Structures are given as structure tokens and as C-alpha cells.
Coordinates of C-alpha atoms and ligand atoms in Angstrom, one line a residue:
Chain A
M1 CA 116.5 78.0 86.2
N2 CA 116.0 74.9 88.3
K3 CA 112.9 74.6 90.4
K4 CA 113.3 74.7 94.2
T5 CA 110.4 74.4 96.5
S6 CA 110.1 77.2 99.0
P7 CA 111.3 76.4 102.6
E8 CA 108.4 75.4 104.9
C9 CA 109.5 77.7 107.7
V10 CA 110.4 81.4 107.4
K11 CA 113.5 80.7 109.6
D12 CA 114.9 78.7 106.7
F13 CA 114.5 81.5 104.2
P14 CA 117.8 82.6 102.7
N15 CA 119.2 86.0 103.4
P16 CA 119.9 87.7 100.0
G17 CA 121.5 90.9 101.4
F18 CA 120.9 94.4 100.1
G19 CA 118.2 94.8 97.4
L20 CA 116.3 97.4 95.5
G21 CA 112.7 97.7 94.3
L22 CA 112.5 97.0 90.5
R23 CA 111.0 100.0 88.7
S24 CA 110.4 100.2 85.0
K25 CA 112.4 103.4 84.8
H26 CA 115.5 101.3 85.5
F27 CA 114.8 98.4 83.2
N28 CA 117.3 99.4 80.5
D29 CA 119.9 100.4 83.0
I30 CA 119.8 97.0 84.7
L31 CA 119.7 95.0 81.5
E32 CA 122.6 96.9 80.0
N33 CA 124.9 97.5 82.9
K34 CA 124.1 94.5 85.1
P35 CA 124.7 96.4 88.3
E36 CA 126.0 94.5 91.4
V37 CA 122.7 94.5 93.4
D38 CA 122.1 91.5 95.6
W39 CA 118.4 91.1 94.8
F40 CA 115.3 92.8 93.4
E41 CA 111.9 93.1 94.9
I42 CA 109.1 93.3 92.3
I43 CA 105.6 94.5 92.7
S44 CA 103.7 91.3 91.8
E45 CA 100.7 93.1 90.3
N46 CA 102.9 94.8 87.7
F47 CA 103.8 91.4 86.2
M48 CA 101.0 88.9 86.8
D49 CA 99.0 89.8 83.7
S50 CA 101.8 91.1 81.6
G51 CA 102.4 89.6 78.2
G52 CA 104.6 92.4 76.9
R53 CA 107.8 94.2 77.9
P54 CA 107.4 94.1 81.7
K55 CA 107.2 90.3 81.8
N56 CA 110.0 89.9 79.2
V57 CA 112.3 92.1 81.3
L58 CA 111.4 90.3 84.5
R59 CA 112.3 87.0 83.0
R60 CA 115.7 88.2 82.0
I61 CA 116.3 89.9 85.4
A62 CA 115.1 86.7 87.3
E63 CA 117.7 84.7 85.3
R64 CA 120.5 86.8 86.8
Y65 CA 119.3 88.1 90.1
K66 CA 117.4 86.8 93.1
V67 CA 113.9 88.1 93.2
V68 CA 111.2 88.6 95.9
M69 CA 107.5 89.1 95.0
H70 CA 105.9 91.9 97.0
G71 CA 102.2 92.5 96.5
V72 CA 99.7 95.2 97.3
S73 CA 96.3 93.6 96.6
L74 CA 96.0 90.5 98.7
S75 CA 93.9 92.5 101.2
I76 CA 94.5 89.9 103.9
G77 CA 92.7 92.0 106.5
S78 CA 89.5 92.7 104.5
A79 CA 86.3 91.2 105.9
D80 CA 85.8 89.9 102.3
D81 CA 87.0 86.4 101.4
L82 CA 90.2 85.9 99.6
N83 CA 90.2 86.4 95.9
F84 CA 91.3 83.1 94.4
E85 CA 91.5 84.5 90.9
Y86 CA 94.2 86.8 92.2
L87 CA 95.9 84.1 94.2
T88 CA 96.0 81.8 91.2
K89 CA 97.8 84.5 89.2
L90 CA 100.2 85.1 92.1
K91 CA 100.9 81.4 92.2
N92 CA 101.5 81.2 88.4
L93 CA 103.9 84.1 88.5
A94 CA 105.8 82.5 91.4
A95 CA 106.0 79.2 89.6
E96 CA 107.5 81.1 86.7
I97 CA 110.1 83.3 88.4
N98 CA 110.8 81.3 91.5
P99 CA 111.0 84.1 94.1
L100 CA 112.7 83.7 97.5
W101 CA 109.4 84.6 99.1
I102 CA 106.1 86.3 98.6
S103 CA 105.0 89.3 100.8
D104 CA 102.1 91.6 101.2
H105 CA 100.8 93.9 103.9
L106 CA 98.9 93.6 107.1
C107 CA 96.0 95.8 105.8
W108 CA 92.8 95.7 103.9
T109 CA 92.4 97.4 100.5
G110 CA 88.6 97.4 100.2
I111 CA 85.4 95.6 101.1
N112 CA 82.4 94.4 99.2
G113 CA 84.6 93.7 96.1
L114 CA 86.0 97.3 95.9
N115 CA 89.7 98.1 95.8
S116 CA 90.7 101.5 97.1
H117 CA 94.3 100.7 96.0
D118 CA 95.4 102.0 99.4
L119 CA 96.8 100.0 102.3
L120 CA 94.2 100.7 104.8
P121 CA 94.7 100.3 108.6
M122 CA 93.4 97.4 110.5
P123 CA 91.2 97.6 113.6
L124 CA 93.5 95.6 115.9
T125 CA 91.1 93.4 117.8
E126 CA 90.7 89.7 118.8
E127 CA 88.1 89.3 116.1
S128 CA 90.3 90.7 113.3
L129 CA 93.3 88.7 114.5
K130 CA 91.3 85.5 114.2
H131 CA 90.0 86.5 110.8
V132 CA 93.4 87.5 109.4
C133 CA 95.0 84.3 110.7
K134 CA 92.3 82.2 109.1
K135 CA 92.9 84.0 105.7
I136 CA 96.7 83.7 106.0
D137 CA 96.3 79.9 106.6
Q138 CA 94.1 79.6 103.5
A139 CA 96.4 81.7 101.4
Q140 CA 99.5 79.8 102.6
D141 CA 97.8 76.5 101.9
F142 CA 96.8 77.6 98.4
L143 CA 100.3 78.9 97.6
G144 CA 102.1 76.1 99.3
R145 CA 104.5 78.4 101.1
P146 CA 104.7 80.6 104.1
L147 CA 103.9 84.3 103.4
V148 CA 105.5 87.4 104.7
F149 CA 103.6 90.4 106.0
E150 CA 104.6 94.0 106.2
N151 CA 103.6 96.6 108.8
P152 CA 102.0 99.4 106.7
S153 CA 102.3 103.1 107.5
T154 CA 99.2 104.1 109.3
Y155 CA 97.5 107.5 109.7
L156 CA 94.8 106.7 112.3
R157 CA 94.1 104.4 115.1
F158 CA 90.6 102.8 115.6
K159 CA 88.7 103.3 118.8
Q160 CA 88.0 99.6 118.7
S161 CA 91.6 98.5 118.7
T162 CA 92.7 96.6 121.8
I163 CA 96.0 95.0 120.6
N164 CA 99.3 96.8 119.9
E165 CA 100.4 96.4 116.3
W166 CA 103.7 94.7 117.4
D167 CA 101.7 92.2 119.5
F168 CA 99.3 91.6 116.6
L169 CA 102.2 90.8 114.3
R170 CA 103.7 88.5 116.8
L171 CA 100.5 86.6 117.4
M172 CA 100.0 86.3 113.7
T173 CA 103.4 84.7 113.2
E174 CA 102.8 82.3 116.2
E175 CA 99.4 81.3 114.8
T176 CA 100.2 80.9 111.1
G177 CA 104.0 80.5 110.8
C178 CA 104.1 83.6 108.5
G179 CA 107.1 85.9 108.5
I180 CA 107.4 89.6 109.0
L181 CA 108.6 92.3 106.7
L182 CA 109.6 95.1 109.0
D183 CA 109.3 98.4 107.2
V184 CA 111.4 100.7 109.5
N185 CA 110.2 103.8 107.8
N186 CA 106.6 102.8 108.3
V187 CA 107.2 102.2 112.0
Y188 CA 108.6 105.7 112.2
V189 CA 105.7 107.2 110.2
S190 CA 103.0 105.3 112.2
S191 CA 104.6 106.1 115.5
F192 CA 104.7 109.8 114.7
N193 CA 101.1 109.8 113.5
N194 CA 99.7 107.6 116.3
D195 CA 101.8 108.6 119.3
F196 CA 103.8 105.5 120.1
D197 CA 107.5 104.8 120.6
A198 CA 109.0 103.5 117.5
A199 CA 112.0 101.9 119.2
H200 CA 109.7 100.1 121.7
Y201 CA 107.7 98.8 118.7
I202 CA 110.8 97.3 117.1
E203 CA 112.1 95.9 120.3
N204 CA 108.9 94.0 121.0
L205 CA 108.6 92.2 117.6
P206 CA 109.6 88.5 117.3
H207 CA 113.0 89.2 115.7
E208 CA 113.6 85.7 114.5
K209 CA 110.5 86.0 112.3
I210 CA 111.7 89.1 110.6
V211 CA 112.7 88.0 107.1
Q212 CA 113.2 91.3 105.5
M213 CA 113.3 95.1 106.2
H214 CA 112.2 98.0 104.1
L215 CA 113.7 101.5 104.1
A216 CA 112.2 104.4 102.3
G217 CA 111.8 108.2 102.4
H218 CA 108.9 110.1 103.8
Q219 CA 107.5 113.6 103.9
N220 CA 107.0 115.5 107.2
C221 CA 103.9 117.7 106.8
G222 CA 104.3 119.3 110.3
D223 CA 101.7 117.6 112.4
Y224 CA 101.7 114.4 110.5
I225 CA 104.1 112.4 108.3
I226 CA 103.2 110.9 104.9
D227 CA 104.9 107.8 103.6
T228 CA 105.7 109.1 100.2
H229 CA 108.6 106.9 99.1
D230 CA 109.9 109.8 97.1
N231 CA 113.0 110.8 99.0
F232 CA 116.2 109.9 100.7
V233 CA 115.9 107.9 104.0
A234 CA 115.5 110.2 107.0
P235 CA 118.1 110.3 109.8
Q236 CA 115.6 109.1 112.4
V237 CA 114.8 106.1 110.2
W238 CA 118.5 105.3 109.8
Q239 CA 118.7 105.3 113.6
L240 CA 115.8 102.9 113.9
F241 CA 117.4 100.8 111.2
S242 CA 120.6 100.5 113.2
L243 CA 118.5 99.1 116.1
A244 CA 116.5 96.8 113.9
W245 CA 119.7 95.5 112.2
K246 CA 121.1 94.5 115.5
L247 CA 118.0 92.9 116.9
T248 CA 117.3 90.9 113.7
N249 CA 120.9 89.8 113.3
G250 CA 121.0 91.6 109.9
A251 CA 117.9 90.7 108.1
A252 CA 117.7 91.3 104.3
V253 CA 117.4 95.0 103.5
L254 CA 115.4 96.6 100.7
L255 CA 115.2 100.3 99.7
E256 CA 111.8 101.4 98.2
W257 CA 111.5 104.5 96.0
D258 CA 108.3 104.9 94.1
S259 CA 107.8 108.6 93.2
N260 CA 110.3 111.1 91.9
I261 CA 112.4 108.0 91.3
P262 CA 116.1 109.0 90.8
D263 CA 118.6 107.5 88.4
F264 CA 119.7 104.0 89.2
D265 CA 123.1 105.0 90.6
V266 CA 121.6 107.4 93.1
Y267 CA 119.1 104.8 94.2
H268 CA 121.7 102.2 94.6
S269 CA 124.1 104.4 96.6
E270 CA 121.3 105.3 99.0
L271 CA 120.8 101.6 99.6
L272 CA 124.5 101.0 100.3
K273 CA 124.4 103.7 103.0
A274 CA 122.7 101.1 105.1
K275 CA 126.1 99.4 105.5
D276 CA 127.2 102.5 107.4
F277 CA 124.5 102.0 110.0
M278 CA 124.9 98.3 110.5
N279 CA 127.0 98.3 113.6
D280 CA 127.1 101.3 115.8
L281 CA 125.3 104.5 115.3
P282 CA 127.7 106.6 113.2
E283 CA 129.0 110.0 114.4
I284 CA 127.2 113.1 113.4
R285 CA 127.0 112.7 109.6
N286 CA 126.2 114.7 106.6
F287 CA 122.8 113.4 105.8
E288 CA 121.4 114.2 102.4
T289 CA 119.4 117.3 102.7
H290 CA 115.7 116.5 102.5
K291 CA 114.6 118.6 99.6
K292 CA 110.9 119.4 99.6
S293 CA 109.7 117.1 97.0
E294 CA 107.5 118.2 94.1
S295 CA 104.8 115.7 94.7
D296 CA 102.0 116.7 97.0
G297 CA 102.4 114.0 99.5
V298 CA 100.3 111.0 98.4
S299 CA 100.9 108.0 100.7
N300 CA 101.8 104.7 98.9
P301 CA 102.1 106.4 95.5
L302 CA 101.1 104.1 92.8
D303 CA 102.2 105.9 89.6
F304 CA 104.8 103.3 89.1
L305 CA 102.1 100.6 88.9
V306 CA 100.7 102.1 85.7
T307 CA 102.8 101.9 82.6
D308 CA 103.5 105.2 80.9
V309 CA 102.9 103.9 77.4
S310 CA 104.3 107.0 75.7
Y311 CA 107.6 106.2 77.3
E312 CA 107.6 102.9 75.5
L313 CA 107.0 104.2 72.0
N314 CA 109.4 103.9 69.1
R315 CA 109.9 107.5 68.0
Chain B
M1 CA 74.1 103.5 113.5
P2 CA 74.1 101.4 116.6
T3 CA 75.2 103.1 119.8
D4 CA 77.5 100.3 120.9
T5 CA 81.2 100.9 120.6
Q6 CA 81.8 97.2 119.8
K7 CA 81.7 97.4 116.0
N8 CA 82.8 94.4 114.2
L9 CA 85.4 94.3 111.4
A10 CA 83.0 94.4 108.5
Q11 CA 81.1 97.4 110.1
I12 CA 84.3 99.3 110.6
Q13 CA 85.5 98.6 107.1
N14 CA 82.2 99.4 105.5
W15 CA 82.1 102.7 107.4
M16 CA 85.7 103.7 106.5
Q17 CA 85.3 102.8 102.8
S18 CA 82.1 104.7 102.4
V19 CA 83.9 107.8 103.9
L20 CA 86.8 107.4 101.5
V21 CA 84.8 107.0 98.3
S22 CA 82.0 109.5 98.8
P23 CA 82.6 112.9 97.2
E24 CA 81.5 114.8 100.2
F25 CA 83.2 114.2 103.6
D26 CA 80.7 113.0 106.1
S27 CA 82.4 113.3 109.5
A28 CA 79.2 112.5 111.5
N29 CA 80.3 109.2 112.9
T30 CA 84.1 109.7 113.0
A31 CA 84.2 109.8 116.8
D32 CA 82.6 106.4 117.0
F33 CA 85.5 104.9 115.1
V34 CA 88.7 106.9 115.2
N35 CA 90.8 108.2 118.1
D36 CA 92.2 111.7 118.3
S37 CA 96.0 111.9 118.7
S38 CA 98.2 114.4 120.4
R39 CA 98.6 116.4 117.2
L40 CA 95.5 115.6 115.1
S41 CA 91.8 115.3 115.6
A42 CA 90.1 112.0 114.5
E43 CA 88.6 113.9 111.6
R44 CA 92.0 115.1 110.3
H45 CA 93.4 111.5 110.7
L46 CA 90.6 110.3 108.4
R47 CA 91.1 113.1 105.9
I48 CA 94.6 111.9 105.2
Y49 CA 93.2 108.7 103.8
R50 CA 90.4 110.5 101.9
Q51 CA 92.8 112.8 100.2
S52 CA 95.3 110.1 99.3
Y53 CA 92.5 107.9 97.9
I54 CA 91.4 110.4 95.3
A55 CA 94.8 111.9 94.6
R56 CA 96.3 108.5 93.9
L57 CA 93.6 107.4 91.5
R58 CA 93.6 110.8 89.8
D59 CA 97.3 110.4 89.2
C60 CA 96.8 106.9 87.7
M61 CA 94.0 108.2 85.4
K62 CA 96.2 111.1 84.3
N63 CA 99.0 108.6 83.5
Q64 CA 96.7 106.3 81.6
F65 CA 95.1 109.2 79.6
S66 CA 97.9 111.7 79.3
A67 CA 96.8 113.0 75.9
L68 CA 93.2 113.4 77.0
A69 CA 94.3 115.2 80.1
F70 CA 96.2 117.6 77.9
A71 CA 93.2 118.0 75.6
L72 CA 90.8 118.7 78.4
G73 CA 93.1 120.7 80.6
E74 CA 93.8 120.0 84.2
D75 CA 90.5 121.1 85.8
L76 CA 88.1 119.6 83.3
F77 CA 90.0 116.3 83.2
Q78 CA 90.0 116.0 86.9
M79 CA 86.3 116.7 87.0
F80 CA 85.6 113.9 84.5
A81 CA 88.1 111.6 86.3
D82 CA 86.4 112.2 89.7
Q83 CA 83.0 111.6 88.3
Y84 CA 84.2 108.4 86.6
L85 CA 85.9 107.1 89.7
E86 CA 82.7 107.7 91.7
A87 CA 80.6 105.9 89.0
Y88 CA 83.1 103.1 88.4
P89 CA 85.1 102.6 91.6
S90 CA 87.9 100.0 91.0
G91 CA 87.1 96.4 91.8
S92 CA 90.2 95.0 90.3
Y93 CA 93.5 93.9 91.9
T94 CA 95.4 95.8 89.2
L95 CA 95.4 99.4 88.3
N96 CA 96.0 98.6 84.7
D97 CA 92.3 98.4 84.0
L98 CA 91.4 101.4 86.1
G99 CA 90.4 103.4 83.0
K100 CA 88.6 100.5 81.3
N101 CA 85.1 102.1 81.3
F102 CA 86.3 105.7 81.0
A103 CA 85.3 106.2 77.3
A104 CA 82.0 104.5 78.0
H105 CA 81.4 106.8 81.0
L106 CA 82.2 109.9 78.9
Q107 CA 79.6 108.7 76.4
E108 CA 77.0 108.0 79.0
T109 CA 77.4 111.4 80.7
R110 CA 78.1 113.6 77.7
P111 CA 77.0 117.1 78.5
D112 CA 75.0 117.4 75.2
A113 CA 73.0 114.2 75.9
G114 CA 69.6 116.0 76.2
S115 CA 70.0 118.4 73.3
A116 CA 69.4 117.8 69.6
E117 CA 72.6 119.6 68.7
K118 CA 75.6 117.4 69.3
E119 CA 78.9 118.9 70.4
S120 CA 81.6 117.4 68.3
W121 CA 84.5 117.9 70.7
I122 CA 83.0 115.3 73.0
D123 CA 83.2 112.7 70.2
F124 CA 86.9 113.5 69.9
M125 CA 87.5 113.1 73.6
I126 CA 85.7 109.7 73.6
E127 CA 87.8 108.5 70.6
L128 CA 91.0 109.7 72.3
A129 CA 90.0 108.0 75.6
N130 CA 89.3 104.7 73.7
F131 CA 92.6 105.0 71.8
E132 CA 94.7 105.6 74.9
Y133 CA 93.2 102.8 76.8
S134 CA 93.8 100.5 73.8
L135 CA 97.4 101.5 73.7
S136 CA 97.9 100.4 77.3
I137 CA 96.3 97.0 76.5
I138 CA 98.3 96.5 73.3
F139 CA 101.5 97.4 75.1
D140 CA 101.1 94.4 77.5
E141 CA 99.1 91.9 75.5
H142 CA 100.3 88.3 75.2
A143 CA 101.9 87.3 72.0
D144 CA 104.6 85.1 70.7
E145 CA 107.2 87.6 69.5
K146 CA 109.7 85.0 68.3
I147 CA 109.3 85.8 64.7
V148 CA 111.5 86.5 61.7
L149 CA 110.9 90.0 60.2
A150 CA 110.5 90.2 56.4
D151 CA 113.1 92.0 54.3
D152 CA 113.5 92.9 50.7
S153 CA 114.2 89.3 49.7
T154 CA 111.0 87.9 51.2
T155 CA 108.6 86.9 48.6
D156 CA 105.0 88.3 48.6
E157 CA 103.7 84.7 49.2
S158 CA 105.4 84.4 52.5
L159 CA 104.5 87.9 53.9
K160 CA 102.4 87.9 57.1
L161 CA 101.5 90.6 59.6
I162 CA 103.4 90.5 62.9
P163 CA 101.4 89.1 65.8
V164 CA 100.7 92.4 67.6
F165 CA 99.1 94.5 64.9
H166 CA 96.0 96.6 65.3
L167 CA 94.1 99.0 62.9
F168 CA 92.1 102.0 64.0
R169 CA 89.7 104.2 62.1
H170 CA 88.7 107.5 63.7
T171 CA 86.5 110.4 62.8
Y172 CA 89.2 112.7 64.2
P173 CA 93.0 112.7 63.6
V174 CA 93.4 110.9 67.0
C175 CA 96.7 109.2 66.3
R176 CA 98.3 112.4 65.1
Y177 CA 97.0 114.3 68.1
Y178 CA 98.3 111.7 70.5
L179 CA 101.7 111.7 68.9
D180 CA 101.8 115.5 69.0
V181 CA 101.1 115.5 72.7
V182 CA 103.7 112.9 73.4
N183 CA 106.2 114.8 71.4
K184 CA 105.4 117.9 73.3
N185 CA 104.1 119.8 70.3
E186 CA 101.1 121.1 72.3
P187 CA 98.6 120.6 69.5
E188 CA 95.3 122.6 69.1
L189 CA 92.1 120.6 69.3
P190 CA 91.6 119.1 65.8
F191 CA 88.7 119.4 63.4
E192 CA 86.7 116.5 62.3
E193 CA 88.6 114.4 59.7
T194 CA 88.5 110.7 59.1
S195 CA 91.8 109.1 59.9
F196 CA 93.4 105.7 59.9
C197 CA 96.3 104.3 61.8
T198 CA 98.2 101.2 62.9
V199 CA 99.4 100.3 66.3
S200 CA 101.9 97.5 66.2
R201 CA 104.4 96.0 68.6
Y202 CA 107.7 94.5 67.8
N203 CA 110.4 93.7 70.2
F204 CA 108.1 94.9 73.0
R205 CA 108.0 98.5 71.6
L206 CA 104.9 100.1 70.2
N207 CA 104.8 101.7 66.8
L208 CA 102.1 104.2 65.8
L209 CA 101.7 105.1 62.2
E210 CA 99.1 107.1 60.3
I211 CA 98.0 105.4 57.0
N212 CA 95.7 106.2 54.1
P213 CA 92.3 104.6 53.5
A214 CA 93.5 102.2 50.8
Q215 CA 96.3 101.0 53.1
Y216 CA 93.8 100.5 55.9
F217 CA 91.7 98.4 53.6
F218 CA 94.6 96.3 52.4
L219 CA 96.0 95.7 55.9
E220 CA 92.6 94.8 57.2
K221 CA 92.4 92.1 54.6
L222 CA 95.9 90.8 55.6
R223 CA 94.9 90.9 59.2
D224 CA 91.8 88.8 58.4
G225 CA 94.0 86.1 57.0
E226 CA 93.9 86.9 53.2
S227 CA 97.1 86.5 51.2
V228 CA 99.0 89.5 49.8
A229 CA 97.7 88.6 46.3
E230 CA 94.1 88.5 47.5
A231 CA 94.4 91.7 49.5
K232 CA 95.9 93.4 46.5
D233 CA 93.1 92.3 44.1
Q234 CA 90.4 93.4 46.5
T235 CA 92.1 96.8 47.1
V236 CA 92.3 97.4 43.3
Y237 CA 88.7 96.4 42.9
K238 CA 87.4 98.4 45.9
F239 CA 89.2 101.7 45.0
G240 CA 89.0 101.3 41.2
F241 CA 92.7 101.4 40.8
D242 CA 94.4 100.5 37.6
A243 CA 96.0 97.1 38.3
K244 CA 99.3 97.9 36.6
D245 CA 99.6 101.3 38.3
F246 CA 98.8 99.6 41.6
E247 CA 101.8 97.3 41.2
N248 CA 104.1 100.3 41.6
V249 CA 102.1 101.5 44.5
W250 CA 102.4 98.1 46.1
Q251 CA 106.1 98.1 45.7
M252 CA 106.3 101.3 47.7
W253 CA 103.9 100.1 50.3
R254 CA 105.8 96.9 50.7
K255 CA 109.0 98.8 51.3
N256 CA 107.4 101.0 53.8
F257 CA 105.6 98.2 55.6
I258 CA 108.8 96.2 55.9
A259 CA 110.6 99.3 57.2
A260 CA 107.9 99.8 59.8
D261 CA 108.3 96.2 61.0
F262 CA 104.7 95.3 60.0
L263 CA 105.6 92.2 58.1
R264 CA 107.2 88.9 59.0
V265 CA 108.1 85.7 57.2
E266 CA 105.5 83.1 57.4
S267 CA 107.0 80.1 59.2
V268 CA 106.9 76.9 57.3
G269 CA 104.4 74.4 58.6
A270 CA 103.0 77.0 61.0
D271 CA 99.9 79.1 60.9
Ligands
FE2_401 FE1 107.3 99.1 102.6

């Protein structure tokens, strides 16, 4: 694969179309059947240390498909400094597989060297905005490319917060030139949990900076919603997607599914439903019934980040 | 805790992290940091993060130590996992090494630590924990897998072990137990019994095989760089075999080792 340098401005990023999260459960399916998927999003941490099958499969997939690197451990919002060991591995992986872009989340994962392995919510203040922008500048300088940041699903709002999340993201992009990954499901989840209007949130983002969208399923637990990524996309999220699609002029779309992962065909056809919602809101439709999932509602499930070795045994 | 509401980023994050990782929920200062919403109190908002933190890491531990989780049963495994996560909270960007110190932790906190009488089941649990963690490392270790496997026509002189090849010696039948769990045979806890096994990787797939003490000795010599002829000589000497008889044994081993993808052809000019 020939080496291209990444565009200097997120507005020049290509639009790869409709993609799926790459999950080890589907490795064989993809390698054998070469499905017509526009692109794959990988979880960077799953591959940056790999010397075995995950890396081998990724190399083969990156030869055939466009790939985006999506990370969960940059911890851009932590009061801690950036971890340059981590960034070096990220940079090496990017040099090897040549992703369209690299993304992570507007969040912190821990402080004082700890990693909670969760995407924790930011206090949205002038101080944290300044801090986050400084770290984004450092990370972008080090990686030599603009980064893309996703709005995480949040389950609380800090007393100290003085800035709306959509404004915080806009100010971030203005200050650093980074792009936005708009997770439509996360907007819905956060808006339900924290009493704001999801459509207003999406309307007030800088749409020209939205490089990509995420879709995913969630679990409604009655008085709060958990972002479980274990289900079909909810009707309310499809509606928001329709709005976001129009406002972003059709940004790249990616469906996430991280727990109770279905067979590849089911996963792919759920993604392609997005095409039904691209223009006008469809008539009353038969949505997939939301079966109560078997998992007990863990947000940002990370099962898929740990290899089930027993699955990889020759027997 | 200062009375001002203007807490800075580090103070807020320190507070929230300490609430997440401590085993008991301390809600004392919640109102200083978190808003109530129309549906939930500040405390319930915070509890969502607390519950997810421990549930997520428990899941990962159970995934990384599935046979141990079966051996201990759900409750006991969770108790050990929770204690471990409290003693060794993750500082890594990856979850692959979440269980790195689990076996050491089980050793440090073994319930029979104070008593003269040692409980043997704990030794089994520690060996199993070590073994399962090793498997996850071997599965993803770096190696040049562009090799030519040996076949019947390969001469003894050019036989070499494949790059990803590990030998284990246990005081319990750990490998058999692990495979029984994976194959859903629901094994009973085993009795003490010295056992030997290989864990090898070819074409990115792991192979686990139980072997006998003489094979272990022989393969250890090969692994340490000795030739097949040297390893054979030493095995004959060590186990007091008859050299002629052993030649027949070796022919059988050779066939089995080749069938198990243990052996490759030494590349000319390399090594
Ligand atoms: Fe997302």
C-alpha cells in the first residue's frame, strides 16, 4: 500500500461512506467472504501491541478496505499529562496501516496514572477547555495529523460545568483544528440522562467539522439509559440520525456493536438501514423489536477488547 | 474538603476516581460535585459509573481467566477478582495485561498464609491463573511465522522447533483441566499430579498438548538450542533408556511432533 500523508485539515478528510466496527468474532467471515463494506473502524488498543492473529488479520483487512483507528485510552481530558509511550504505539500502528484518520473521545479515563477503562465525563469549564486544547495540540503535533474527538455518553453533569457540551466541542475544533465524531446514540443517551434537548445539541454543533458519525444500540433502564452497544439502533436515534445526516451533508457513518455481537450479516444489514433515513423521515416503520438483552447493562462494554483465547485454540 | 464550589479539574477527577475505585460507596461529597437531574439524584448518577467500573473489569477478568472462574465458581472468583482489582488497579492503556499480577496476588493473599498446614487447592488455582495469563500472552506474542514446517522427509539434522513454542511443568494437571473446561466437560477439581505440556502457535492458532516427562526433557533441550542428536543422547542418559530401544521411541515422537506442528525445517544460512 502506498504511503499518503494525512490531510492537514479535517475538511479535506475523505468520506468513506458506511462502515462497521471490526470485531474479532467476524475476522473469518470478512477474510473468507470479503463483504461489500465501505470501511472498517478498528479499536487501536486491540492491535498496537499485537504480534499474533489480530495484527495479522488487520494487515490483510487493511490491504482491501479503508480503515479508521478509534481509540479508548488517549484520555485527552485527564489532568495527567499525555502518555507518550501510548502515543508512540499509536503512531507506529498508523504508519503501518495508514488509517483515514485517528479518533478518540472527549473524556478522561483516569488520573494519577490509573486507567478506569471507562470514558469518564468532563467537567465542562474554561479551565478544562484550555487544558484539553493544549493536550490536543501536543498530540496532533506528535502524530503529525489532526485528530477527531467523539462525544461520549454521559451519566452525570458536574456542578462546576459552565459550558454546554456542543459549545465545548465547537470551541475545541476552533482552537485546535480537530474534527468531531458525532455519536448520535450518545447524544440521545446523554440528553435523556442529563435533561437536554438532543436535537438542539446536534443543531448547534459546527457541522462542517463533523467527520464521522456513530450509531449504536442502548438499553433503557427506566429512569436512565445505558449505552450498551448490544442491540439494534433505537427509533429515536434513527430520527436524530436523519437530522444529523442532513446537517452534516452526509458524513461517514459507522455502526458500533460491542456486546451480544450478532452474525456479520445481521450487523451489516442494520448499518444499511441508515440509507432509509438519509433523506426524509420514513413513514411509520416496522422497527426491530428491542429485545431485552441478556447483559446487565454495562456502559462501554469492553469484552471485545480482551481476546478469548479458548476461541482461538486448535481443537 | 474546601468549601468553595470552584474545584479545579484535578480535584474533580481525583474525587470521582476515588469514588469509583473504593469498595464502599462514599456519597458524602457528592452534592459538591454532581447535579441532580429531573429523574435521578446526584448519588444515583454517580452510582451508574461505580457499577459499570467494577462490572466491566470483572467481565474482563472472567474472560481472561475463564477456567479459573469455572474452578472457583462465580461468587468466589468475583471475590478474588474484586480484591485483586482493588489491590492492583489498572495503570495500563490496554486491558490485555489486566490480569498480569493476578496469580501473584492469589499467592500473596492465600487464605492459609498464617497456618502451617497448606491448602493444596490454592496451589492449583495459582498454577491455573499463571497458565491462563501465559496463554493470552503467547497468543499475541511477536514472532516471524514465515517458516517451513517439517515433514516425513526432513532429516533429523535440519529439525528445529517452531518460533512460538513454550513448555510448562505443573504440580497439577493444569493443561488437561483447562482443556476440559474449554471443551465444556465440566471437570472436577483435580488431585495433585505432576504434569507437562506444550503451548505452541502455528498459523496464529494455539495448540495445547500434554506430554510425558521424557518428552518435556527432550523438547527443553531442543528449545535451548541443542541439536536433535544431542537432545536424544541426553534424554537416553538422563532416563537410563536403552539407546537402541530409544531409537524406536524417537521415530514415534518424531512422527507425533511433526503431526502436532512443533517442528520446522532449519533455513539454510539462518539461525
Ligand atoms: Fe461511539
